Coordinates of C-alpha atoms and ligand atoms in Angstrom, one line a residue:
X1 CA 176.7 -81.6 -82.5
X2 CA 174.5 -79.0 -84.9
X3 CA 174.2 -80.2 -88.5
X4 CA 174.9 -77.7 -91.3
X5 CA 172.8 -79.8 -93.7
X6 CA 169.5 -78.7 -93.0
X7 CA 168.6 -82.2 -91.7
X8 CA 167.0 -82.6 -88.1
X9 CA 170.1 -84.4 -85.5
X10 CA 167.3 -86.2 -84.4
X11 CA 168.4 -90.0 -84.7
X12 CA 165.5 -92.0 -85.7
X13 CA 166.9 -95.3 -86.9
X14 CA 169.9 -97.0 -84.8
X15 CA 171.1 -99.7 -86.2
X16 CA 174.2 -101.3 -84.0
X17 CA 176.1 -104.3 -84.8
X18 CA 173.6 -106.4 -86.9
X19 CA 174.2 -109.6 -88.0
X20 CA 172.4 -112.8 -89.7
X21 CA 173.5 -116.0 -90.3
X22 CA 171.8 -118.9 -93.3
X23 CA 174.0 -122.0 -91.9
X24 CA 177.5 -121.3 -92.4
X25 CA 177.0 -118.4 -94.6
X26 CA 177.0 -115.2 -92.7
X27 CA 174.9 -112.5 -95.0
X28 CA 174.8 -109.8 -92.6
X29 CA 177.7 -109.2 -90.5
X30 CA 178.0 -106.6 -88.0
X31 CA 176.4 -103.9 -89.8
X32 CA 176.2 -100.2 -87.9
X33 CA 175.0 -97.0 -88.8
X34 CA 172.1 -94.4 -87.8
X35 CA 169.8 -91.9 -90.2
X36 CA 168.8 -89.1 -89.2
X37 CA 165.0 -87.5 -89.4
X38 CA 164.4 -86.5 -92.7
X39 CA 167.2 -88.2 -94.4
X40 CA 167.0 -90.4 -97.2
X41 CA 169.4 -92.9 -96.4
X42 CA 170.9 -95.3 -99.1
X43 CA 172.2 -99.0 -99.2
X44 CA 173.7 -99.3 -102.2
X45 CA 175.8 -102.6 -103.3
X46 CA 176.1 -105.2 -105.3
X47 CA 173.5 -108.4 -105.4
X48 CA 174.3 -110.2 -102.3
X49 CA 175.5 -107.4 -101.0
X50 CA 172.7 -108.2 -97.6
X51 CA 170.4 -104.9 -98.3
X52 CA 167.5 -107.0 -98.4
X53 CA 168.4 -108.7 -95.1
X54 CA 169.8 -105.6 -93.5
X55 CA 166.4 -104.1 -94.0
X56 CA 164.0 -107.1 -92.9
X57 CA 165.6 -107.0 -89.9
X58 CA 165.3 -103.5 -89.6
X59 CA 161.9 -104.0 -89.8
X60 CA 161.4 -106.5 -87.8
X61 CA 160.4 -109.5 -90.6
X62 CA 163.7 -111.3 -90.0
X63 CA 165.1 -111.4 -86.5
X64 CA 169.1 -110.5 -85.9
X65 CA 171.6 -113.2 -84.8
X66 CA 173.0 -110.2 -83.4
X67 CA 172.9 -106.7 -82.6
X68 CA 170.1 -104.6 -82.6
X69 CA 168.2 -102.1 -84.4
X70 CA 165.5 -99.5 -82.9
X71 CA 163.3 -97.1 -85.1
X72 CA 162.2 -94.1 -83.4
X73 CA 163.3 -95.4 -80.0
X74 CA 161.3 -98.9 -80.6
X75 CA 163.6 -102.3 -80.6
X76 CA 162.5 -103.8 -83.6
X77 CA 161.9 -107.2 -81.3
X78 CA 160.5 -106.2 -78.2
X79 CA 158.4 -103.3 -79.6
X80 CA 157.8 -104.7 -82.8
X81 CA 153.7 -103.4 -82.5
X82 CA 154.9 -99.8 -82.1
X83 CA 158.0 -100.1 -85.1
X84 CA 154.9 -101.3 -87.5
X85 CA 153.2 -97.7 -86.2
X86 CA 155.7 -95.8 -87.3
X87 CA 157.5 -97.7 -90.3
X88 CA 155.7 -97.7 -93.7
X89 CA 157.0 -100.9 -96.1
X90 CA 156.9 -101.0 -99.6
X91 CA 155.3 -104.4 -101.0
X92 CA 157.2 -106.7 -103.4
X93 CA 154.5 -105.5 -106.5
X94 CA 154.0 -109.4 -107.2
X95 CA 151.8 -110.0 -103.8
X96 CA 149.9 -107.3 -104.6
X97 CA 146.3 -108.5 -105.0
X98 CA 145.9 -108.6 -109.4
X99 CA 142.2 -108.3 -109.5
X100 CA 141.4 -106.0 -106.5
X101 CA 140.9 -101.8 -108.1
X102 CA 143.7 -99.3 -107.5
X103 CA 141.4 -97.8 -105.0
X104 CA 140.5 -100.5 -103.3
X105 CA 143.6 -102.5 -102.3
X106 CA 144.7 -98.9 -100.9
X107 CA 141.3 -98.4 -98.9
X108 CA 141.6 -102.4 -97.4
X109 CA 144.9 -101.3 -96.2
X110 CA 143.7 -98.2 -94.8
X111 CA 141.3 -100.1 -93.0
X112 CA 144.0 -102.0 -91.1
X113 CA 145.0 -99.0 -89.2
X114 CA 143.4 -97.0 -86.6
X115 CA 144.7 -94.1 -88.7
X116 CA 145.1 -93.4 -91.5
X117 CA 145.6 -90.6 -94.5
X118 CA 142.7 -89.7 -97.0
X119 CA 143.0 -92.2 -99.9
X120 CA 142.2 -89.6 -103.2
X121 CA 145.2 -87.1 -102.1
X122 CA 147.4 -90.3 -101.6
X123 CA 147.1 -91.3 -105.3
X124 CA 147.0 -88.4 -106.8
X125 CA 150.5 -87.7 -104.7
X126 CA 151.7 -91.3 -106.6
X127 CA 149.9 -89.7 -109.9
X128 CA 147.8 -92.6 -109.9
X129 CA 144.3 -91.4 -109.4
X130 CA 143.4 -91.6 -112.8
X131 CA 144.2 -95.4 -112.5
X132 CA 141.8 -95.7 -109.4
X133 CA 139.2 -97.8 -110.7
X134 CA 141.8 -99.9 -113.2
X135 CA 142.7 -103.4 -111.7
X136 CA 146.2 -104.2 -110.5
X137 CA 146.8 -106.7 -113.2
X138 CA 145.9 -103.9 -116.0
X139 CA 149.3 -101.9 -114.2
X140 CA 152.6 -101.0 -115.6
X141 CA 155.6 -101.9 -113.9
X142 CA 155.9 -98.8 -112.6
X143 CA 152.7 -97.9 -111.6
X144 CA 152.4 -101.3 -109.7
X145 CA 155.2 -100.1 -107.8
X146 CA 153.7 -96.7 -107.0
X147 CA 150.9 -98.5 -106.0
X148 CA 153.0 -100.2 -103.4
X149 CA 154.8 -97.1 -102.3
X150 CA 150.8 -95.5 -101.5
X151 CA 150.3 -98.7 -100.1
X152 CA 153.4 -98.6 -97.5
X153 CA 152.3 -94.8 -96.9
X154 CA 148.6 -94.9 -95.9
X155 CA 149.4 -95.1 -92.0
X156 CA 151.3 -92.1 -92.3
X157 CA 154.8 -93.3 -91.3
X158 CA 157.6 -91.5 -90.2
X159 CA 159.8 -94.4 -91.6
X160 CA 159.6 -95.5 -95.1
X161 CA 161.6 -98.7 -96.6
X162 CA 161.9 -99.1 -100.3
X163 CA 163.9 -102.0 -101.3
X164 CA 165.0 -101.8 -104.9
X165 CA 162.3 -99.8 -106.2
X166 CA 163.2 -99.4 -109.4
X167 CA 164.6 -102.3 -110.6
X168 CA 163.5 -103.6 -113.8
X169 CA 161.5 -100.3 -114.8
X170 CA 162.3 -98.4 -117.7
X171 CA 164.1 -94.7 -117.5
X172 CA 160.9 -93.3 -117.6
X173 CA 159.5 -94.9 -114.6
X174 CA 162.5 -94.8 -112.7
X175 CA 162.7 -90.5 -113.2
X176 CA 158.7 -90.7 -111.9
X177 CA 159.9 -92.7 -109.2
X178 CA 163.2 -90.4 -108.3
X179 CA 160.5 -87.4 -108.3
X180 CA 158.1 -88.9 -105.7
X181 CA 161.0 -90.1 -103.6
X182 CA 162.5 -86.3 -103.6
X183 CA 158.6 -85.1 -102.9
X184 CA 158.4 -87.4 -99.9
X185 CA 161.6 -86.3 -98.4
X186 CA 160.5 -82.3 -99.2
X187 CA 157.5 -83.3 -96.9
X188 CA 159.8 -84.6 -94.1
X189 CA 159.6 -88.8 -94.9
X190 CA 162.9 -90.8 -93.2
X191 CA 163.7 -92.9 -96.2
X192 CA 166.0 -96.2 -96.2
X193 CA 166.4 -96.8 -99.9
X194 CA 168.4 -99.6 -101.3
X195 CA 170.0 -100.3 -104.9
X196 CA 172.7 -101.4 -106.8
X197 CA 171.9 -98.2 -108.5
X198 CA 174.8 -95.5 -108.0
X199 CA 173.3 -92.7 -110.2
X200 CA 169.7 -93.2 -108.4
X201 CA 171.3 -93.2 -104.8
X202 CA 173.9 -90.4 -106.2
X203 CA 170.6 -88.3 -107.4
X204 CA 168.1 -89.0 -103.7
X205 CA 170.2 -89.8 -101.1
X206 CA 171.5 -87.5 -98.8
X207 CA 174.2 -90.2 -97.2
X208 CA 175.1 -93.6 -98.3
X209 CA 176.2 -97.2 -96.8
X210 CA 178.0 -99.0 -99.3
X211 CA 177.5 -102.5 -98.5
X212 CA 179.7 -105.3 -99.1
X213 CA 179.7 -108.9 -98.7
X214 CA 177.4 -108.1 -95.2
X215 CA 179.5 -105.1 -94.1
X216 CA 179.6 -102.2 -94.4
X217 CA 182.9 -100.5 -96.6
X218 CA 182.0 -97.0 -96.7
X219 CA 179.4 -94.2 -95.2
X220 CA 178.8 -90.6 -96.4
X221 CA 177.3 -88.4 -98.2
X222 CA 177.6 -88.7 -102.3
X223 CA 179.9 -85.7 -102.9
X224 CA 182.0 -86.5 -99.7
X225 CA 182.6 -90.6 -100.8
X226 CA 183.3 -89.2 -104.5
X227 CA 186.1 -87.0 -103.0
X228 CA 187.7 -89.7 -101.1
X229 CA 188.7 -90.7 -104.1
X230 CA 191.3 -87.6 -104.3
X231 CA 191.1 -87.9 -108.2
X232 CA 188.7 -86.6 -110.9
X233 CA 189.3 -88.7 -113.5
X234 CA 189.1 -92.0 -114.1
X235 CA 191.0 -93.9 -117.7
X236 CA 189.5 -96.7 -118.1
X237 CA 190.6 -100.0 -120.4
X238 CA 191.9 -103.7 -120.6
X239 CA 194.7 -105.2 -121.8
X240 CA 193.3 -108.6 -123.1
X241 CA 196.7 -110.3 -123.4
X242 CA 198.1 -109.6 -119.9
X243 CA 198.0 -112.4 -117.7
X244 CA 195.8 -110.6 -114.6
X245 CA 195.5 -113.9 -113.4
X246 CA 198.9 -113.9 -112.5
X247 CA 199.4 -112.0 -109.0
X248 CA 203.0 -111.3 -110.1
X249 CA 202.2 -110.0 -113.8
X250 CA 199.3 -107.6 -112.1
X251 CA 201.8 -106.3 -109.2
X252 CA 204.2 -105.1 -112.0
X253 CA 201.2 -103.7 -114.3
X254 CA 199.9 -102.0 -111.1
X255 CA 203.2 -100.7 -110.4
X256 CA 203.9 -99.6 -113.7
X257 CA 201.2 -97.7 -114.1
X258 CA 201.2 -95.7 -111.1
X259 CA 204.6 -94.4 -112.7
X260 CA 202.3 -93.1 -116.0
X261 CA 202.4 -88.7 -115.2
X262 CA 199.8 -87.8 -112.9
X263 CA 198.0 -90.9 -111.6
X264 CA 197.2 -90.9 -108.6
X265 CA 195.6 -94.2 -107.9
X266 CA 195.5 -97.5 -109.8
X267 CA 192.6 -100.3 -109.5
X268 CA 191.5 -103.2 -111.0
X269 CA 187.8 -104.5 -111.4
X270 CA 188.1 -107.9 -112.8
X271 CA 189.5 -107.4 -116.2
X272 CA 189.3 -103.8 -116.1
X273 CA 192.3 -101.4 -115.3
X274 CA 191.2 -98.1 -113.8
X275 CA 193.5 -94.9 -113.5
X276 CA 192.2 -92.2 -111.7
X277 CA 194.1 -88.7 -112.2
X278 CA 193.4 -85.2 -111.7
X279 CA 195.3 -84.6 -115.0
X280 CA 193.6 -86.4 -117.7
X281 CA 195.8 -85.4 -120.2
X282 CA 199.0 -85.6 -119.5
X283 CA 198.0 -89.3 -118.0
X284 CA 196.6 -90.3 -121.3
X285 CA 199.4 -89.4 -123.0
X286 CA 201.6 -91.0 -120.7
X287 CA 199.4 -94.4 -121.3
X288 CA 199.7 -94.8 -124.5
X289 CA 203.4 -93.8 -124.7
X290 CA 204.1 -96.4 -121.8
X291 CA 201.8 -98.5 -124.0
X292 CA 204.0 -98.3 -127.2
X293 CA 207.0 -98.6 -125.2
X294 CA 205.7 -101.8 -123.8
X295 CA 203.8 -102.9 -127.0
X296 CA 200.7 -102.9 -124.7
X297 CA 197.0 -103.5 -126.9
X298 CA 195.0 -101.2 -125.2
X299 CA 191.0 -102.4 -125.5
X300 CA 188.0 -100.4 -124.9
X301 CA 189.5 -97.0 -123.5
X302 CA 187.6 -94.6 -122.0
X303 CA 187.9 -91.5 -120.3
X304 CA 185.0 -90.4 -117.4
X305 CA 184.6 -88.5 -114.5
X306 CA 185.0 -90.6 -111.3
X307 CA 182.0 -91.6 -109.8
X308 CA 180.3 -93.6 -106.7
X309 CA 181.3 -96.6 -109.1
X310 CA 185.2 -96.1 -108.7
X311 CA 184.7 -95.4 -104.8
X312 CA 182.9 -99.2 -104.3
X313 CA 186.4 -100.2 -107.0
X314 CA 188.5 -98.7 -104.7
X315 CA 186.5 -100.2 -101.2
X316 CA 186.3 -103.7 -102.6
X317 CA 188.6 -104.3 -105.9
X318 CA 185.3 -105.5 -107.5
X319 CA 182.3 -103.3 -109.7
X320 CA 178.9 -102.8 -108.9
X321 CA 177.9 -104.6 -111.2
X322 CA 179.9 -107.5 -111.1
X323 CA 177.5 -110.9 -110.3
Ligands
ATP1 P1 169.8 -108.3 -104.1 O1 170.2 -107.0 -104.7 O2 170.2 -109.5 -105.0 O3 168.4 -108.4 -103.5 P2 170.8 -108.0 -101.4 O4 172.0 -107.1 -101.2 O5 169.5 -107.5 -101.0 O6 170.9 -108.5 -102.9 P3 170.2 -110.2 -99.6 O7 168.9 -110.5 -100.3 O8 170.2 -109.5 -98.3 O9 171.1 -109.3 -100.6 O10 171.1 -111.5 -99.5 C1 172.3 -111.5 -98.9 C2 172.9 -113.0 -99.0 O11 172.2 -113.8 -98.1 C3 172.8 -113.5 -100.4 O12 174.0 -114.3 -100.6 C4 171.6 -114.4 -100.3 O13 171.7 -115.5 -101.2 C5 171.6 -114.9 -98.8 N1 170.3 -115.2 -98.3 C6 169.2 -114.3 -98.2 N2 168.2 -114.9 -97.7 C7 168.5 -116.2 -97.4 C8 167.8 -117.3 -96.8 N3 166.5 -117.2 -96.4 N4 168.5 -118.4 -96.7 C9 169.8 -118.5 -97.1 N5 170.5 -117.5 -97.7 C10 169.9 -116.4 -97.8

């Protein structure tokens, strides 16, 4: 079928019915989707969610229990000298080597290949070629993860895996990092990018996997998953003395709610009640009329526009964030 999103239909990455199993626990369980060349492609869930396992095994570091994935028409098992060819991985920053120069931990890389791109233009496309001849341990956060991304590019893949790059930078480093992700896709990079994250995978990635508990609970792209939703809005609060414990005082909250004018949908993340409405108005004022009625306590209100957030709510009945 022709896209209409400027994106090759090419299919580089099949991923069909993976799964992987610790003992009893089963972290990864049937996952399946495909990306598309030049996509960047999110995983974006909670921690636990199996990102991390989802993409070892598409790179062939952990081996499936089941299914199979294939990058560029390579099984990541039988061909697994031709998926290193084409993938590029980004190092965890802490096994980079500390007192090795920029320059030269890229250059040893390099020299591991048969191919590979000119060093200088590399770090200057990671703006790191004035730290060059600086050692690894004298790095930021940030620029130790650069590093790693120049490092995972120097073959030239057509594949690149980031795995939470920006977790635990500061805003700063995560916009530098947003901009050389976006210039890597302008130049035609496939990207698999995970997060718990939903503003960074809202901002870079053309389609997203929300990931659950080892499956898979949603796919598309960020405006199409936010739409699912059917509602703009979202009213957000608790009501500390309701007993949400309780599954027969939260069926009657639930239900009452959905009666307030104009909501359309009601959720509940942990302690937090969600309303979503296209309305906002008239649905806030029928909240805290219902709430005066009722002699409700309504606790940390909020109004916002709905977001990836509320569509992983409405998936799971749990946040993002929650641990
Ligand atoms: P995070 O954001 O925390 O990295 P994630 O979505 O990447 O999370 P995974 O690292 O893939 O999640 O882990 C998925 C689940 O599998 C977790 O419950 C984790 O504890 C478990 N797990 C991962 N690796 C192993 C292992 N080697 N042995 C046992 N359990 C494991």
């Amino acid at each position: 079928m022709p896209q209409t999103d400027g994106l090759s239909d090419e299919i580089l990455i099949d991923v069909d019915g993976l799964v992987k199993t610790y003992g009893s626990f089963t972290a990864v369980n049937g996952v399946r989707f495909q990306v598309r060349k030049g996509e960047v492609f999110g995983l974006l869930g909670p921690n636990g969610a199996g990102k991390t396992t989802t993409i070892e095994m598409m790179e062939g570091l952990r081996k499936p229990d089941g299914g199979t994935a294939s990058i560029a028409g390579y099984d990541t098992i039988r061909d697994l000298r031709k998926v290193k060819e084409v993938i590029g991985v980004q190092l965890q920053s802490t096994s980079l080597f500390d007192l090795l120069k920029v320059r030269e931990i890229v250059e040893m890389y390099a020299s591991f290949y048969p191919k590979s791109v000119p060093v200088g233009p590399l770090l200057a496309d990671m703006t790191l070629e004035e730290k060059a001849g600086d050692r690894v341990k004298h790095l930021s956060g940030g620029q130790k993860q650069r590093l790693a991304i120049a490092i995972a590019l120097v073959n030239d893949p057509q594949v690149l895996f980031l795995d939470e790059p920006t977790t635990g930078l500061d805003p700063q480093a995560r916009r530098t990092l947003w901009d050389i992700i976006l210039r890597l896709k302008e130049k035609g990079k496939t990207i698999v990018l995970s997060t718990h994250y939903m503003d960074e995978a809202h901002v870079l990635c053309d389609r997203i996997c929300l990931i659950d508990k080892g499956q898979v609970v949603a796919l598309d792209t960020p405006a199409n998953l936010v739409r699912s939703l059917q509602s703009e809005n979202a009213i957000e609060f608790r009501l500390p003395q309701a007993d949400l414990a309780s599954p027969r005082e939260r069926t009657e909250l639930t239900d009452t709610l959905r009666k307030v004018q104009g909501v359309k949908q009601v959720e509940l993340a942990r302690d937090t009640l969600v309303l979503y409405t296209d309305h906002l108005q008239q649905s806030l004022t029928g909240l805290i009329r219902e709430a005066e009625l009722r002699g409700w306590k309504l606790t940390d209100l909020l109004t916002r526009t709905a977001t990836l957030e509320d569509v992983f709510i409405h998936m799971t009945g749990r946040s993002l964030r929650e641990e």
